[in-house]
Short mmCIF file of C-alpha atoms in Angstrom, two decimals:
data_model
loop_
_atom_site.label_atom_id
_atom_site.label_comp_id
_atom_site.label_asym_id
_atom_site.label_seq_id
_atom_site.Cartn_x
_atom_site.Cartn_y
_atom_site.Cartn_z
CA MET A 1 134.24 118.38 172.80
CA THR A 2 137.51 120.16 172.28
CA GLU A 3 139.55 122.62 174.28
CA GLY A 4 141.51 125.46 172.76
CA ALA A 5 145.23 125.87 172.68
CA GLY A 6 146.98 126.22 175.98
CA GLY A 7 144.55 124.07 178.09
CA ASP A 8 144.95 121.69 179.94
CA GLY A 9 130.35 105.33 202.19
CA ALA A 10 129.63 103.36 203.38
CA PRO A 11 126.71 103.80 205.82
CA LEU A 12 128.22 105.31 208.90
CA GLY A 13 125.66 104.20 211.50
CA ALA A 14 127.90 102.68 214.16
CA VAL A 15 131.11 104.45 213.20
CA PRO A 16 132.09 107.04 215.80
CA ALA A 17 132.63 110.62 214.74
CA HIS A 18 135.55 112.81 215.77
CA ASN A 19 135.45 116.37 217.01
CA PHE A 20 138.06 118.91 216.13
CA ALA A 21 138.48 122.64 216.49
CA VAL A 22 140.55 125.17 214.63
CA THR A 23 141.36 128.82 215.16
CA TRP A 24 142.30 130.76 212.08
CA GLN A 25 142.64 134.17 210.52
CA LEU A 26 140.63 135.24 207.50
CA PRO A 27 142.17 137.46 204.85
CA PHE A 28 141.82 141.19 205.43
CA GLY A 29 141.55 140.85 209.20
CA LEU A 30 138.23 138.99 209.43
CA GLN A 31 138.48 136.42 212.21
CA LEU A 32 136.67 133.32 213.36
CA GLY A 33 137.33 131.56 216.63
CA ASN A 34 137.03 127.88 217.46
CA VAL A 35 135.02 126.20 214.75
CA GLY A 36 133.89 122.67 215.58
CA ALA A 37 132.86 120.03 213.11
CA ARG A 38 132.17 116.32 213.22
CA MET A 39 134.47 114.36 210.93
CA ARG A 40 134.16 110.68 210.03
CA PRO A 41 137.31 108.54 210.19
CA GLU A 42 137.49 107.67 206.52
CA CYS A 43 137.16 111.33 205.59
CA ILE A 44 138.86 112.93 208.61
CA GLN A 45 140.97 115.08 206.30
CA GLU A 46 138.05 116.37 204.24
CA ALA A 47 137.39 119.69 205.92
CA THR A 48 134.63 120.57 203.49
CA SER A 49 132.49 117.55 204.32
CA VAL A 50 131.00 119.42 207.27
CA ARG A 51 127.32 120.12 207.02
CA LEU A 52 126.38 123.76 207.09
CA ASP A 53 123.59 125.82 208.46
CA ARG A 54 122.94 129.05 206.62
CA VAL A 55 124.74 131.19 209.16
CA GLY A 56 127.74 128.88 209.14
CA ARG A 57 128.62 128.80 205.44
CA ALA A 58 131.44 131.28 205.89
CA MET A 59 132.81 129.00 208.61
CA ALA A 60 132.84 126.11 206.15
CA LEU A 61 134.91 128.21 203.78
CA ALA A 62 137.23 128.91 206.70
CA LEU A 63 137.73 125.19 207.25
CA ALA A 64 138.35 124.67 203.55
CA LEU A 65 140.95 127.43 203.45
CA VAL A 66 142.78 126.11 206.49
CA ALA A 67 142.82 122.54 205.24
CA THR A 68 143.81 123.56 201.73
CA THR A 69 146.67 125.75 202.98
CA ALA A 70 147.92 122.96 205.20
CA GLY A 71 147.78 120.52 202.31
CA VAL A 72 145.73 117.99 204.26
CA LEU A 73 142.71 117.55 202.01
CA THR A 74 142.72 114.00 200.72
CA ALA A 75 139.97 112.44 198.66
CA CYS A 76 138.17 109.46 200.17
CA GLY A 77 138.86 106.61 197.77
CA SER A 78 136.02 105.03 195.89
CA ASP A 79 137.09 101.57 197.08
CA ASP A 80 136.16 102.56 200.63
CA ASN A 81 132.97 104.21 199.44
CA ARG A 82 131.53 101.05 197.95
CA ARG A 83 131.37 99.07 201.20
CA GLY A 84 128.33 98.45 203.33
CA ALA A 85 124.62 97.95 203.04
CA ALA A 86 122.04 100.23 201.54
CA THR A 87 120.26 102.83 203.56
CA THR A 88 116.51 102.57 203.65
CA ALA A 89 115.01 104.17 200.57
CA ASN A 90 112.80 107.09 201.57
CA PRO A 91 110.32 108.86 199.32
CA GLY A 92 112.27 112.12 199.32
CA PRO A 93 110.90 115.53 198.27
CA ALA A 94 108.78 116.03 195.20
CA GLY A 95 110.82 115.98 192.00
CA THR A 96 113.77 114.08 193.46
CA ALA A 97 115.00 110.48 193.20
CA GLY A 98 114.34 109.56 196.83
CA CYS A 99 116.92 108.90 199.53
CA GLY A 100 118.38 105.49 198.71
CA GLY A 101 122.00 104.45 198.41
CA LYS A 102 125.04 104.95 200.56
CA ASN A 103 125.35 107.76 203.05
CA VAL A 104 128.56 109.41 201.83
CA VAL A 105 129.22 110.47 198.25
CA THR A 106 132.74 111.64 197.39
CA ALA A 107 133.66 114.35 194.93
CA GLU A 108 136.62 116.54 194.05
CA GLY A 109 137.31 119.53 191.87
CA ALA A 110 136.58 123.19 191.30
CA THR A 111 137.02 125.60 194.16
CA ALA A 112 134.54 127.92 192.44
CA GLN A 113 131.66 125.59 193.27
CA GLN A 114 132.68 124.42 196.75
CA ASN A 115 130.26 126.79 198.49
CA ALA A 116 127.48 125.71 196.14
CA ILE A 117 128.18 122.06 196.96
CA ALA A 118 127.90 123.00 200.63
CA VAL A 119 124.48 124.55 199.96
CA PHE A 120 123.35 121.46 198.06
CA ASP A 121 124.73 119.21 200.81
CA GLU A 122 122.76 121.07 203.45
CA MET A 123 119.59 120.79 201.40
CA TRP A 124 120.19 117.08 200.74
CA ALA A 125 120.63 116.43 204.46
CA GLN A 126 117.34 118.18 205.17
CA TYR A 127 115.49 115.92 202.76
CA CYS A 128 117.57 112.81 203.40
CA PRO A 129 118.95 112.82 206.98
CA GLY A 130 122.32 111.14 207.28
CA LYS A 131 123.39 111.89 203.70
CA ASN A 132 126.59 113.79 203.04
CA VAL A 133 128.87 114.87 200.18
CA ALA A 134 132.58 114.86 201.02
CA TYR A 135 133.92 117.46 198.57
CA ASN A 136 137.64 118.13 198.14
CA PRO A 137 138.22 121.55 196.44
CA THR A 138 141.51 120.87 194.67
CA GLY A 139 140.73 122.55 191.33
CA SER A 140 138.96 121.53 188.14
CA GLY A 141 141.90 119.72 186.58
CA ALA A 142 142.51 117.58 189.66
CA GLY A 143 138.81 116.83 189.92
CA ARG A 144 138.60 115.47 186.40
CA GLU A 145 141.74 113.39 186.94
CA GLN A 146 140.48 111.91 190.21
CA PHE A 147 137.12 111.04 188.66
CA ILE A 148 138.74 109.33 185.68
CA ALA A 149 141.01 107.40 188.04
CA GLY A 150 137.95 106.18 189.96
CA HIS A 151 139.03 107.79 193.23
CA VAL A 152 135.84 109.84 193.63
CA ASP A 153 132.21 109.34 192.68
CA PHE A 154 131.87 112.52 190.65
CA ALA A 155 133.93 115.56 189.70
CA GLY A 156 133.20 119.25 189.98
CA THR A 157 134.74 121.29 187.19
CA ASP A 158 134.50 124.70 185.57
CA SER A 159 135.61 123.15 182.26
CA PRO A 160 133.98 120.06 180.74
CA LEU A 161 135.89 116.94 179.79
CA VAL A 162 138.31 117.61 176.96
CA ALA A 163 138.70 115.35 173.93
CA GLY A 164 141.53 113.29 175.39
CA GLN A 165 139.56 112.58 178.57
CA ILE A 166 136.33 111.30 177.03
CA ARG A 167 137.44 107.71 176.39
CA PRO A 168 139.26 107.31 179.74
CA ALA A 169 136.17 108.68 181.50
CA ALA A 170 133.98 106.16 179.68
CA LYS A 171 136.35 103.37 180.75
CA ARG A 172 136.00 104.55 184.36
CA CYS A 173 132.23 104.33 183.88
CA ASN A 174 132.46 100.67 182.82
CA GLY A 175 132.23 101.50 179.15
CA ASN A 176 129.44 104.07 179.44
CA PRO A 177 129.68 107.78 178.58
CA ALA A 178 130.43 110.31 181.28
CA TRP A 179 128.16 113.33 181.21
CA ASP A 180 128.90 116.98 181.98
CA LEU A 181 125.92 118.40 183.90
CA PRO A 182 125.93 122.17 184.58
CA LEU A 183 124.52 122.70 188.07
CA VAL A 184 126.05 126.02 189.11
CA PHE A 185 126.53 129.41 187.49
CA GLY A 186 128.97 131.72 189.25
CA PRO A 187 129.84 135.27 188.20
CA LEU A 188 133.57 135.97 188.21
CA ALA A 189 134.60 138.97 190.26
CA LEU A 190 137.60 141.04 189.18
CA VAL A 191 138.96 141.74 192.65
CA TYR A 192 141.50 144.52 193.12
CA HIS A 193 143.61 146.22 195.78
CA LEU A 194 143.42 149.99 195.33
CA PRO A 195 142.34 151.53 198.64
CA SER A 196 141.82 154.97 197.10
CA VAL A 197 139.52 153.66 194.33
CA ARG A 198 136.01 152.86 195.48
CA THR A 199 134.63 152.11 192.01
CA LEU A 200 136.72 150.66 189.20
CA VAL A 201 135.48 150.22 185.64
CA LEU A 202 137.11 147.92 183.11
CA ASN A 203 136.18 146.57 179.72
CA SER A 204 137.27 143.40 177.94
CA GLU A 205 140.02 145.17 175.97
CA ALA A 206 141.56 146.74 179.07
CA LEU A 207 141.30 143.47 180.97
CA ALA A 208 143.02 141.58 178.15
CA LYS A 209 145.83 144.13 178.06
CA ILE A 210 146.28 144.00 181.83
CA PHE A 211 146.55 140.22 181.94
CA SER A 212 148.88 140.09 178.96
CA GLY A 213 151.18 142.84 180.24
CA VAL A 214 150.37 145.57 177.72
CA ILE A 215 148.90 147.88 180.37
CA THR A 216 151.25 148.01 183.33
CA LYS A 217 150.24 151.12 185.34
CA TRP A 218 146.92 151.92 186.95
CA ASN A 219 146.96 155.48 185.65
CA ASP A 220 147.31 154.31 182.04
CA GLN A 221 145.34 156.50 179.65
CA ILE A 222 143.04 153.63 178.62
CA LEU A 223 142.03 153.04 182.22
CA ALA A 224 141.73 156.76 182.90
CA GLU A 225 139.23 157.13 180.05
CA LEU A 226 137.14 154.24 181.40
CA ASN A 227 137.13 155.81 184.86
CA GLY A 228 136.35 159.46 184.20
CA GLY A 229 136.51 161.56 187.34
CA VAL A 230 138.41 158.92 189.30
CA VAL A 231 142.02 159.56 190.26
CA LEU A 232 143.86 156.33 189.53
CA PRO A 233 147.18 155.89 191.35
CA ASP A 234 150.52 155.94 189.57
CA ILE A 235 151.49 152.45 190.71
CA LYS A 236 152.32 149.22 188.95
CA ILE A 237 149.55 146.74 188.18
CA ALA A 238 150.15 143.32 189.76
CA PRO A 239 148.06 140.66 187.99
CA ILE A 240 147.29 137.61 190.14
CA TYR A 241 146.30 134.42 188.35
CA ARG A 242 145.53 130.84 189.35
CA SER A 243 148.72 128.78 189.41
CA ASP A 244 146.86 125.46 189.56
CA SER A 245 144.91 123.92 186.69
CA SER A 246 141.73 125.94 186.94
CA GLY A 247 138.46 126.08 185.06
CA THR A 248 138.09 129.60 186.44
CA THR A 249 141.20 130.56 184.46
CA ASP A 250 139.73 128.83 181.42
CA SER A 251 136.51 130.82 181.79
CA LEU A 252 138.38 134.13 182.02
CA GLN A 253 140.49 133.34 178.96
CA ARG A 254 137.50 132.17 176.92
CA TYR A 255 135.72 135.41 177.79
CA LEU A 256 138.71 137.47 176.67
CA THR A 257 139.07 135.44 173.47
CA VAL A 258 135.47 136.18 172.52
CA ALA A 259 135.07 139.71 173.87
CA ALA A 260 138.54 141.08 173.05
CA PRO A 261 139.90 138.97 170.16
CA LEU A 262 142.37 141.60 168.99
CA SER A 263 143.86 142.16 172.44
CA TRP A 264 143.82 138.59 173.77
CA THR A 265 145.60 136.24 171.39
CA ARG A 266 147.09 133.99 174.07
CA GLY A 267 144.57 131.19 173.76
CA VAL A 268 142.43 129.41 176.32
CA GLY A 269 142.72 126.48 178.68
CA THR A 270 142.95 125.72 182.36
CA GLU A 271 146.54 127.01 182.60
CA PHE A 272 147.05 130.80 182.57
CA GLN A 273 148.46 131.95 179.22
CA GLY A 274 149.03 135.66 179.86
CA GLY A 275 152.70 135.40 180.73
CA VAL A 276 152.67 138.14 183.38
CA GLY A 277 151.93 138.48 187.07
CA GLU A 278 152.14 136.11 190.00
CA GLY A 279 150.35 132.79 190.46
CA ALA A 280 148.34 131.79 193.51
CA GLU A 281 146.87 128.39 194.24
CA LYS A 282 143.10 128.02 194.35
CA SER A 283 140.52 130.75 194.83
CA ALA A 284 141.49 131.29 198.45
CA GLY A 285 145.07 131.88 197.39
CA VAL A 286 144.03 134.51 194.86
CA ILE A 287 142.03 136.35 197.51
CA GLN A 288 144.97 136.28 199.91
CA ALA A 289 147.48 137.39 197.27
CA VAL A 290 145.34 140.30 196.10
CA GLY A 291 144.79 141.42 199.68
CA ALA A 292 148.51 141.36 200.40
CA THR A 293 149.62 143.16 197.23
CA PRO A 294 148.92 146.87 196.62
CA GLY A 295 147.99 147.39 192.98
CA ALA A 296 146.90 143.78 192.51
CA ILE A 297 144.02 142.51 190.42
CA GLY A 298 142.76 138.92 190.23
CA TYR A 299 139.71 136.83 189.42
CA VAL A 300 137.59 134.64 191.69
CA GLU A 301 134.02 133.45 191.92
CA LYS A 302 131.84 136.18 193.41
CA GLY A 303 131.02 134.27 196.61
CA PHE A 304 134.69 134.29 197.62
CA ALA A 305 134.93 138.03 197.04
CA ASP A 306 131.75 138.63 199.04
CA GLN A 307 132.97 136.57 201.98
CA ALA A 308 136.36 138.29 202.01
CA GLY A 309 134.79 141.74 201.70
CA VAL A 310 137.06 142.83 198.86
CA PRO A 311 135.98 145.26 196.09
CA PHE A 312 135.54 144.12 192.52
CA ALA A 313 135.30 145.95 189.23
CA GLN A 314 132.41 146.80 186.96
CA ILE A 315 132.49 145.87 183.27
CA ASN A 316 131.59 148.24 180.44
CA THR A 317 130.43 146.24 177.40
CA GLY A 318 129.76 149.36 175.34
CA ASN A 319 126.56 150.57 176.97
CA GLY A 320 127.95 151.93 180.20
CA PRO A 321 129.42 150.30 183.32
CA VAL A 322 127.58 147.26 184.67
CA PRO A 323 128.08 146.29 188.32
CA LEU A 324 128.32 142.65 189.26
CA THR A 325 125.09 141.49 190.91
CA ASN A 326 123.04 138.33 190.66
CA ASP A 327 120.53 140.22 188.50
CA THR A 328 123.10 141.53 186.03
CA ALA A 329 124.70 138.09 185.76
CA ARG A 330 121.30 136.48 185.16
CA ALA A 331 120.62 139.00 182.39
CA ALA A 332 123.76 137.85 180.58
CA MET A 333 123.03 134.15 181.20
CA SER A 334 119.89 134.37 179.08
CA ALA A 335 122.17 134.19 176.03
CA VAL A 336 123.68 130.79 176.97
CA GLU A 337 123.12 127.93 174.50
CA PHE A 338 123.92 124.20 174.43
CA ALA A 339 126.82 122.94 172.35
CA ALA A 340 124.94 119.81 171.18
CA ASP A 341 121.84 117.70 171.64
CA GLY A 342 121.68 114.80 174.08
CA ASN A 343 122.39 114.52 177.80
CA ASP A 344 126.07 115.50 177.80
CA LEU A 345 125.21 119.11 178.52
CA VAL A 346 128.26 121.09 177.50
CA LEU A 347 127.28 124.75 177.19
CA ASP A 348 128.13 127.29 174.52
CA LEU A 349 128.94 130.40 176.55
CA ASN A 350 130.22 132.49 173.64
CA PRO A 351 126.89 134.30 173.06
CA MET A 352 126.96 135.37 176.70
CA TYR A 353 130.59 136.49 176.56
CA ALA A 354 129.87 138.56 173.46
CA THR A 355 126.70 140.20 174.74
CA ARG A 356 126.35 143.96 174.70
CA GLN A 357 122.92 143.89 176.30
CA PRO A 358 122.52 146.85 178.66
CA GLY A 359 122.59 145.79 182.27
CA ALA A 360 124.20 142.40 181.53
CA TYR A 361 127.43 141.34 183.26
CA PRO A 362 128.99 138.82 180.86
CA LEU A 363 131.85 137.33 182.87
CA VAL A 364 130.04 134.31 184.30
CA LEU A 365 131.34 130.76 184.55
CA ALA A 366 129.29 127.61 184.32
CA THR A 367 130.54 124.80 186.52
CA TYR A 368 129.69 121.17 185.91
CA GLU A 369 129.34 117.89 187.75
CA ILE A 370 130.91 115.05 185.76
CA VAL A 371 129.05 111.80 186.39
CA CYS A 372 128.71 108.37 184.83
CA SER A 373 125.58 108.11 182.73
CA LYS A 374 125.56 104.42 183.67
CA GLY A 375 127.94 101.97 185.35
CA TYR A 376 127.92 102.87 189.05
CA ASP A 377 127.30 100.18 191.64
CA PRO A 378 123.70 100.38 192.95
CA GLN A 379 124.60 102.06 196.23
CA THR A 380 126.61 104.80 194.56
CA PHE A 381 124.08 105.29 191.76
CA ASN A 382 121.13 105.72 194.10
CA ALA A 383 122.98 108.20 196.30
CA ILE A 384 124.36 110.28 193.44
CA LYS A 385 121.00 110.44 191.69
CA SER A 386 119.36 111.51 194.95
CA PHE A 387 121.93 114.25 195.54
CA LEU A 388 121.82 115.57 191.97
CA SER A 389 118.02 115.58 191.99
CA VAL A 390 117.90 117.67 195.16
CA ALA A 391 120.59 120.02 193.83
CA ALA A 392 118.81 120.61 190.53
CA ASN A 393 115.21 120.69 191.76
CA ASN A 394 115.41 122.15 195.26
CA GLY A 395 118.89 123.46 195.93
CA GLN A 396 118.87 126.22 193.33
CA THR A 397 116.71 128.54 195.46
CA GLU A 398 119.43 128.82 198.12
CA LEU A 399 122.32 129.63 195.76
CA PRO A 400 122.01 133.47 195.70
CA SER A 401 122.86 133.66 199.41
CA ALA A 402 126.23 132.08 198.57
CA GLY A 403 126.99 134.33 195.59
CA TYR A 404 125.71 132.07 192.80
CA VAL A 405 122.90 132.42 190.27
CA PRO A 406 120.22 129.73 189.88
CA LEU A 407 120.07 127.79 186.62
CA PRO A 408 118.16 129.44 183.78
CA ASP A 409 114.93 127.57 183.12
CA LYS A 410 116.07 126.19 179.77
CA VAL A 411 119.22 124.79 181.36
CA LYS A 412 117.45 123.39 184.43
CA GLU A 413 114.93 121.55 182.26
CA ARG A 414 117.62 119.66 180.38
CA VAL A 415 119.68 118.98 183.50
CA VAL A 416 116.68 117.40 185.21
CA THR A 417 115.99 115.32 182.10
CA ALA A 418 119.57 114.08 182.06
CA ILE A 419 119.55 113.18 185.76
CA ASN A 420 116.33 111.22 185.25
CA ALA A 421 117.96 109.37 182.35
CA MET A 422 120.92 108.14 184.44
CA GLN A 423 120.91 104.36 184.97
#
């Protein structure tokens, strides 16, 4: 695997839990009051380890935003996670690996998948009471680094391991390969702040020129032609990009490289290469920055845009504007291929990015879980395999409610095969 230029526990039975409450303000005036959650001592700073009910998923995002802004999210170290005795192995739901292993699995990484992990965590707890994933949404780059360092059990990332990380990851896995397993597909929303514009249409060329500073005004002729009949304001465009190492940034830049090769020559990678605009940390930061900046445009996973209630653009691939919905994203995902054979399931997204299929929204990211194919201690292995099995077999049905798209059948089949092959 290569990356283009510019890139980058223990069972808790007798341990008391702690209650806490926070009051916070959502972007754009949405407000939640006192939100309570039970936090375990060894993960007291992991705000996203709370278990969700379906109504409370937005509250979990609230906790993640507060903790991230305060800088208090700290990964639970793997040394602590490998203490204690096994839980009793239960049969588990059909198609899963049962409910053995430790109670708490730790993970870190992409903010784009944090709400999906919460969905999977809820489902896992339903099948295996007492199980929990403590997920720290620090960004894809940090997730890969923490996994390689052995500080977390698995990583969540929008970009697979790069060439220079493959050998260190294998060392972390006691000499065994680490695998990239795609478990979540999330459409990227092009969020904008133009109160007078209810519907905005862009194409890949215009988007490339905006994020490279060629188009600087919203009433530019190129944008006017894409938005016939819409009065675009004569104000400056304010691009907002991810300032942290982000697989979401990598996905956007890979899309532009494929779909607008003449207009985007800046390269790809988890660091933004456009050279214009203002950076914001994590997906929540992008949402906040766009909301606070008239004329702004940014990119986040659709679930964040939905929860914040911000508008996002349509994309014209040559056959008319296509709105971003789960159905239009799924139509584009049918073009996804695998980069190679085997169980390291890196995807080739270029056919999707290049699609001109009517009704297909091509700006979709695939986000992976990086796991050891072999080499975990038995307690960690059994718990991770249980969680991944539930996520791949049962958890996919709940993803649309959080703004994600379930795995295409051809991807799900190979993911399940790979999970079953873990040792």
